């Protein structure tokens, strides 16, 4: 498939998505959003792809909605906000969360607006030490979307979540780490090698179990303990029927490294 606004390559079980509109800090227009949805569908269907890595080209990760698309400088009418959210962002967030494969996000620079929240929808978020996160919506009179009002209170608690969303201030990568919003911070030159190594490691793990962990964790955010205990039992039955479980136990007993295949 011809892709104009992002690159996607699969190597050694890892699908790497690179947002590629660096002149506008990889802000998302409709074409790019559709391309992103397309590669997420492709990754979901591909048995070869066992983990994803998402990053951005240039000095930014993603500056959210391309504002020139929604408010064209020539005064013409842009797409309706409702359509942009419904058809561009919501499907991306749903696909990231529903994909039963681990997604590493390497935030290489500023992540603003929907760009920040797409990062938070990934599973393991790493950031360069010079990266930052901005809930930029309020700065242009909007409310957070792309799951911001869902993820942030759960990740940070209400006081920090509300302050970030209301103030629209830049949060440094180190602050984001201290707030528990992301997993790790690396020096800029180390970010991609670390993210690649992590994605490769995840891709070689029992990825069926990783997908089930993701399913259980997503569900836990909206469940009580009883329902979650039942869910863990059911998912354990699924994991316990896998080739990887048999291999994991056998390798343990034979005192060797397991060879997981994701089934
Ligand atoms: O339809 C809807 O609107 C609903 C959907 C909403 C989802 C959203 O994401 S709403 C939020 C949209 N995003 C923003 O409001 C962020 C706007 N950008 C910024 O605030 C700043 O650019 C940053 C804080 C992200 C980075 O600042 P800085 O100083 O490092 O870079 P810069 O100079 O502002 O930007 C560099 C270039 O990228 C510049 O272009 P130029 O002057 O070099 O030709 C700038 O215009 C462009 N750019 C940055 N963000 C966007 C953008 N162009 C279009 N859309 C952007 N979002």
Tab-separated table of C-alpha atoms and ligand atoms in Angstrom:
chain	number	residue	atom	x	y	z
A	1	UNK	CA	0.000	0.000	0.000
A	2	UNK	CA	1.230	3.465	-0.890
A	3	UNK	CA	1.723	5.574	2.237
A	4	UNK	CA	2.489	9.233	2.015
A	5	UNK	CA	2.565	10.365	5.642
A	6	UNK	CA	4.108	7.503	7.564
A	7	UNK	CA	6.492	4.617	7.073
A	8	UNK	CA	5.774	1.063	8.119
A	9	UNK	CA	8.222	-1.797	8.015
A	10	UNK	CA	8.166	-5.212	9.653
A	11	UNK	CA	11.453	-6.831	10.636
A	12	UNK	CA	12.128	-9.737	12.966
A	13	UNK	CA	8.585	-9.706	14.336
A	14	UNK	CA	8.491	-5.958	15.040
A	15	UNK	CA	6.341	-3.585	12.993
A	16	UNK	CA	7.776	-0.089	13.114
A	17	UNK	CA	5.490	2.864	12.431
A	18	UNK	CA	7.248	6.188	11.845
A	19	UNK	CA	5.010	9.242	11.619
A	20	UNK	CA	6.538	11.237	8.797
A	21	UNK	CA	5.369	14.843	8.377
A	22	UNK	CA	8.358	16.385	10.171
A	23	UNK	CA	7.850	19.916	8.782
A	24	UNK	CA	4.661	20.156	10.894
A	25	UNK	CA	5.949	18.065	13.817
A	26	UNK	CA	4.090	15.026	12.431
A	27	UNK	CA	0.718	16.619	13.088
A	28	UNK	CA	-2.066	14.400	11.813
A	29	UNK	CA	-4.224	15.151	8.821
A	30	UNK	CA	-7.017	12.881	7.643
A	31	UNK	CA	-4.823	11.036	5.136
A	32	UNK	CA	-2.234	10.270	7.800
A	33	UNK	CA	-4.892	9.168	10.287
A	34	UNK	CA	-6.307	6.764	7.704
A	35	UNK	CA	-2.834	5.429	6.937
A	36	UNK	CA	-2.251	4.861	10.631
A	37	UNK	CA	-5.546	2.994	10.936
A	38	UNK	CA	-4.507	0.898	7.920
A	39	UNK	CA	-1.183	-0.193	9.387
A	40	UNK	CA	-2.813	-1.000	12.732
A	41	UNK	CA	-5.277	-3.258	10.877
A	42	UNK	CA	-2.388	-4.832	8.981
A	43	UNK	CA	-0.490	-5.454	12.226
A	44	UNK	CA	-3.573	-7.011	13.819
A	45	UNK	CA	-3.954	-9.453	10.944
A	46	UNK	CA	-0.290	-10.388	10.556
A	47	UNK	CA	0.916	-13.425	12.499
A	48	UNK	CA	4.476	-12.372	11.618
A	49	UNK	CA	4.082	-9.063	13.511
A	50	UNK	CA	4.341	-9.754	17.230
A	51	UNK	CA	5.070	-6.262	18.573
A	52	UNK	CA	4.825	-2.673	17.347
A	53	UNK	CA	7.095	0.320	17.745
A	54	UNK	CA	5.660	3.794	17.126
A	55	UNK	CA	7.852	6.864	16.764
A	56	UNK	CA	8.115	10.120	14.846
A	57	UNK	CA	10.524	11.543	12.294
A	58	UNK	CA	12.443	14.728	13.024
A	59	UNK	CA	12.311	16.826	16.181
A	60	UNK	CA	8.691	16.122	17.114
A	61	UNK	CA	6.693	13.019	17.930
A	62	UNK	CA	3.248	14.320	16.938
A	63	UNK	CA	1.662	17.767	17.376
A	64	UNK	CA	-1.902	16.434	17.251
A	65	UNK	CA	-4.409	17.572	14.686
A	66	UNK	CA	-3.016	19.438	11.675
A	67	UNK	CA	-4.672	22.767	12.396
A	68	UNK	CA	-4.296	23.906	8.790
A	69	UNK	CA	-6.592	21.084	7.768
A	70	UNK	CA	-9.415	21.906	10.194
A	71	UNK	CA	-9.072	25.686	9.863
A	72	UNK	CA	-7.612	26.225	6.384
A	73	UNK	CA	-5.605	29.484	6.208
A	74	UNK	CA	-7.357	30.372	2.919
A	75	UNK	CA	-10.656	30.699	4.781
A	76	UNK	CA	-12.268	27.661	3.141
A	77	UNK	CA	-14.261	25.251	5.266
A	78	UNK	CA	-12.398	22.358	6.857
A	79	UNK	CA	-13.861	19.045	7.999
A	80	UNK	CA	-16.368	19.003	10.863
A	81	UNK	CA	-14.765	18.410	14.276
A	82	UNK	CA	-17.253	15.638	14.998
A	83	UNK	CA	-16.180	13.787	11.843
A	84	UNK	CA	-12.493	14.259	12.588
A	85	UNK	CA	-12.885	12.753	16.058
A	86	UNK	CA	-15.296	10.029	14.998
A	87	UNK	CA	-13.464	8.876	11.879
A	88	UNK	CA	-9.819	9.771	12.504
A	89	UNK	CA	-8.914	9.715	16.198
A	90	UNK	CA	-11.384	7.438	17.911
A	91	UNK	CA	-10.675	4.501	15.571
A	92	UNK	CA	-6.916	4.923	16.093
A	93	UNK	CA	-7.231	4.909	19.890
A	94	UNK	CA	-9.598	1.939	19.787
A	95	UNK	CA	-7.238	0.012	17.508
A	96	UNK	CA	-4.162	0.754	19.659
A	97	UNK	CA	-5.953	-0.374	22.807
A	98	UNK	CA	-7.639	-3.408	21.238
A	99	UNK	CA	-4.540	-4.724	19.438
A	100	UNK	CA	-3.547	-7.807	21.418
A	101	UNK	CA	0.143	-7.249	20.757
A	102	UNK	CA	2.523	-5.065	22.771
A	103	UNK	CA	3.039	-1.528	21.474
A	104	UNK	CA	6.164	0.398	22.422
A	105	UNK	CA	5.972	4.145	21.860
A	106	UNK	CA	9.228	6.074	21.487
A	107	UNK	CA	8.360	9.728	22.039
A	108	UNK	CA	11.247	11.444	20.286
A	109	UNK	CA	10.155	15.056	20.792
A	110	UNK	CA	7.095	17.109	21.580
A	111	UNK	CA	3.827	15.172	21.834
A	112	UNK	CA	0.930	17.622	21.803
A	113	UNK	CA	-2.852	17.371	21.745
A	114	UNK	CA	-4.036	14.143	20.195
A	115	UNK	CA	-0.362	13.270	19.650
A	116	UNK	CA	0.195	13.117	23.416
A	117	UNK	CA	-2.866	10.968	23.941
A	118	UNK	CA	-2.017	8.553	21.131
A	119	UNK	CA	1.269	7.952	22.952
A	120	UNK	CA	-0.620	7.253	26.185
A	121	UNK	CA	-2.803	4.694	24.388
A	122	UNK	CA	0.321	2.594	23.709
A	123	UNK	CA	1.542	-0.017	26.180
A	124	UNK	CA	5.110	0.919	27.085
A	125	UNK	CA	5.956	4.569	26.574
A	126	UNK	CA	9.588	5.673	26.426
A	127	UNK	CA	10.622	9.262	25.867
A	128	UNK	CA	13.758	11.143	24.924
A	129	UNK	CA	15.015	13.381	27.698
A	130	UNK	CA	14.276	16.405	25.479
A	131	UNK	CA	10.722	15.272	24.688
A	132	UNK	CA	7.651	16.872	26.208
A	133	UNK	CA	3.925	16.294	26.568
A	134	UNK	CA	1.316	19.028	26.156
A	135	UNK	CA	-2.439	18.746	26.554
A	136	UNK	CA	-2.553	21.560	24.027
A	137	UNK	CA	-6.297	21.426	23.401
A	138	UNK	CA	-7.246	24.143	25.887
A	139	UNK	CA	-4.688	26.504	24.357
A	140	UNK	CA	-6.913	26.675	21.267
A	141	UNK	CA	-10.223	26.480	23.127
A	142	UNK	CA	-10.839	22.724	22.798
A	143	UNK	CA	-11.248	19.876	25.264
A	144	UNK	CA	-8.906	16.866	25.335
A	145	UNK	CA	-9.853	14.049	23.020
A	146	UNK	CA	-8.241	10.811	21.794
A	147	UNK	CA	-8.766	9.321	25.249
A	148	UNK	CA	-7.041	12.079	27.230
A	149	UNK	CA	-9.873	12.432	29.731
A	150	UNK	CA	-9.868	8.628	30.127
A	151	UNK	CA	-6.142	7.875	30.367
A	152	UNK	CA	-4.878	10.853	32.358
A	153	UNK	CA	-7.086	10.540	35.477
A	154	UNK	CA	-6.293	6.822	35.585
A	155	UNK	CA	-2.557	7.321	35.110
A	156	UNK	CA	-2.006	10.410	37.230
A	157	UNK	CA	-4.986	10.796	39.546
A	158	UNK	CA	-7.429	13.672	39.310
A	159	UNK	CA	-5.313	16.570	40.663
A	160	UNK	CA	-2.500	16.231	38.141
A	161	UNK	CA	-4.766	15.165	35.289
A	162	UNK	CA	-7.054	18.160	35.701
A	163	UNK	CA	-4.168	20.609	36.085
A	164	UNK	CA	-2.454	19.344	32.941
A	165	UNK	CA	-5.644	19.411	30.893
A	166	UNK	CA	-6.747	22.824	32.183
A	167	UNK	CA	-3.395	24.576	32.059
A	168	UNK	CA	-2.168	23.189	28.733
A	169	UNK	CA	1.403	23.450	29.996
A	170	UNK	CA	4.370	21.527	28.650
A	171	UNK	CA	5.394	18.607	30.857
A	172	UNK	CA	8.992	17.508	30.428
A	173	UNK	CA	9.824	13.842	29.902
A	174	UNK	CA	11.401	13.707	33.374
A	175	UNK	CA	8.251	15.158	34.950
A	176	UNK	CA	6.110	12.718	32.982
A	177	UNK	CA	8.242	9.895	34.356
A	178	UNK	CA	7.996	11.241	37.913
A	179	UNK	CA	4.205	11.498	37.484
A	180	UNK	CA	4.016	7.835	36.421
A	181	UNK	CA	2.744	8.793	32.964
A	182	UNK	CA	5.488	7.007	31.022
A	183	UNK	CA	7.821	4.068	31.638
A	184	UNK	CA	11.354	5.366	31.016
A	185	UNK	CA	13.408	8.299	29.748
A	186	UNK	CA	16.549	7.948	27.632
A	187	UNK	CA	19.103	10.348	26.229
A	188	UNK	CA	17.956	11.372	22.730
A	189	UNK	CA	20.599	9.280	20.937
A	190	UNK	CA	19.711	6.212	23.023
A	191	UNK	CA	15.926	6.432	22.602
A	192	UNK	CA	15.550	4.470	19.366
A	193	UNK	CA	18.118	1.766	20.175
A	194	UNK	CA	16.449	1.242	23.568
A	195	UNK	CA	12.965	1.203	22.024
A	196	UNK	CA	14.081	-1.209	19.298
A	197	UNK	CA	15.672	-3.549	21.839
A	198	UNK	CA	12.552	-3.460	23.995
A	199	UNK	CA	10.221	-4.113	21.054
A	200	UNK	CA	12.449	-6.982	19.863
A	201	UNK	CA	12.445	-8.449	23.364
A	202	UNK	CA	8.660	-8.241	23.594
A	203	UNK	CA	8.309	-9.799	20.117
A	204	UNK	CA	10.309	-12.826	21.286
A	205	UNK	CA	8.193	-13.291	24.411
A	206	UNK	CA	4.976	-15.366	24.708
A	207	UNK	CA	3.011	-12.755	22.769
A	208	UNK	CA	-0.293	-14.568	23.087
A	209	UNK	CA	0.023	-14.131	26.853
A	210	UNK	CA	1.086	-10.494	26.380
A	211	UNK	CA	-2.074	-9.892	24.341
A	212	UNK	CA	-4.171	-11.490	27.069
A	213	UNK	CA	-2.423	-9.366	29.719
A	214	UNK	CA	-3.426	-6.336	27.668
A	215	UNK	CA	-7.023	-7.581	27.423
A	216	UNK	CA	-7.175	-8.166	31.191
A	217	UNK	CA	-5.611	-4.821	32.008
A	218	UNK	CA	-7.944	-2.901	29.696
A	219	UNK	CA	-10.918	-4.627	31.286
A	220	UNK	CA	-9.675	-4.035	34.830
A	221	UNK	CA	-10.078	-0.274	34.382
A	222	UNK	CA	-13.843	-0.755	34.223
A	223	UNK	CA	-14.278	-3.828	36.470
A	224	UNK	CA	-14.693	-4.794	40.095
A	225	UNK	CA	-12.493	-7.401	41.783
A	226	UNK	CA	-14.990	-10.264	41.415
A	227	UNK	CA	-15.381	-9.771	37.689
A	228	UNK	CA	-11.643	-9.400	37.296
A	229	UNK	CA	-10.908	-12.618	39.209
A	230	UNK	CA	-13.300	-14.464	36.897
A	231	UNK	CA	-11.668	-12.864	33.874
A	232	UNK	CA	-8.182	-13.872	35.057
A	233	UNK	CA	-9.385	-17.463	35.435
A	234	UNK	CA	-10.783	-17.493	31.889
A	235	UNK	CA	-7.730	-15.873	30.337
A	236	UNK	CA	-5.443	-18.231	32.237
A	237	UNK	CA	-7.313	-21.138	30.658
A	238	UNK	CA	-6.597	-19.626	27.233
A	239	UNK	CA	-2.933	-19.004	28.041
A	240	UNK	CA	-2.609	-22.435	29.597
A	241	UNK	CA	-3.742	-24.047	26.339
A	242	UNK	CA	-0.977	-22.373	24.352
A	243	UNK	CA	2.138	-23.821	22.789
A	244	UNK	CA	4.092	-21.138	24.668
A	245	UNK	CA	2.913	-22.342	28.076
A	246	UNK	CA	3.978	-25.921	27.282
A	247	UNK	CA	7.285	-24.639	25.936
A	248	UNK	CA	7.849	-22.306	28.902
A	249	UNK	CA	7.407	-25.059	31.475
A	250	UNK	CA	9.435	-27.569	29.439
A	251	UNK	CA	12.299	-25.092	29.017
A	252	UNK	CA	12.237	-24.365	32.751
A	253	UNK	CA	12.442	-28.047	33.582
A	254	UNK	CA	15.194	-28.639	31.027
A	255	UNK	CA	17.078	-25.567	32.339
A	256	UNK	CA	17.257	-23.884	28.898
A	257	UNK	CA	15.923	-20.696	27.321
A	258	UNK	CA	12.373	-21.033	26.007
A	259	UNK	CA	11.573	-20.524	22.319
A	260	UNK	CA	8.221	-18.757	22.292
A	261	UNK	CA	6.224	-18.511	19.078
A	262	UNK	CA	3.200	-16.457	20.159
A	263	UNK	CA	0.683	-19.303	19.913
B	1	LIG	O1	-10.561	18.801	14.362
B	1	LIG	C1	-10.079	19.096	15.460
B	1	LIG	O2	-9.335	20.050	15.657
B	1	LIG	C2	-10.366	18.168	16.582
B	1	LIG	C3	-9.177	17.362	16.871
B	1	LIG	C4	-8.368	17.749	17.823
B	1	LIG	C5	-7.149	16.978	18.129
B	1	LIG	C6	-5.992	17.865	18.522
B	1	LIG	O3	-4.912	17.348	18.529
B	1	LIG	S1	-6.285	19.493	18.926
B	1	LIG	C7	-4.638	20.076	19.318
B	1	LIG	C8	-3.877	20.427	18.074
B	1	LIG	N1	-2.483	20.677	18.341
B	1	LIG	C9	-2.074	21.821	18.854
B	1	LIG	O4	-2.819	22.711	19.171
B	1	LIG	C10	-0.579	21.978	18.984
B	1	LIG	C11	-0.115	23.131	18.121
B	1	LIG	N2	1.338	23.226	18.150
B	1	LIG	C12	1.980	23.769	19.185
B	1	LIG	O5	1.429	24.200	20.177
B	1	LIG	C13	3.454	23.852	19.052
B	1	LIG	O6	3.795	23.728	17.694
B	1	LIG	C14	4.205	22.764	19.858
B	1	LIG	C15	4.076	23.080	21.359
B	1	LIG	C16	3.668	21.384	19.558
B	1	LIG	C17	5.702	22.801	19.476
B	1	LIG	O7	6.175	24.133	19.554
B	1	LIG	P1	7.573	24.500	18.875
B	1	LIG	O8	7.857	25.915	19.245
B	1	LIG	O9	8.585	23.478	19.232
B	1	LIG	O10	7.334	24.345	17.295
B	1	LIG	P2	6.563	25.357	16.321
B	1	LIG	O11	7.485	26.355	15.776
B	1	LIG	O12	5.321	25.845	16.975
B	1	LIG	O13	6.085	24.328	15.155
B	1	LIG	C18	7.001	23.936	14.129
B	1	LIG	C19	6.219	23.931	12.821
B	1	LIG	O14	5.160	22.954	12.938
B	1	LIG	C20	5.534	25.283	12.568
B	1	LIG	O15	5.472	25.449	11.187
B	1	LIG	P3	6.433	26.574	10.485
B	1	LIG	O16	6.129	27.881	11.167
B	1	LIG	O17	7.835	26.094	10.738
B	1	LIG	O18	6.040	26.533	9.048
B	1	LIG	C21	4.136	25.032	13.102
B	1	LIG	O19	3.168	25.859	12.489
B	1	LIG	C22	3.914	23.577	12.712
B	1	LIG	N3	2.916	22.946	13.566
B	1	LIG	C23	3.076	22.595	14.850
B	1	LIG	N4	1.948	22.040	15.301
B	1	LIG	C24	1.086	22.055	14.272
B	1	LIG	C25	1.702	22.628	13.162
B	1	LIG	N5	1.081	22.765	12.004
B	1	LIG	C26	-0.205	22.344	11.920
B	1	LIG	N6	-0.859	21.773	12.950
B	1	LIG	C27	-0.257	21.606	14.136
B	1	LIG	N7	-0.898	21.000	15.156
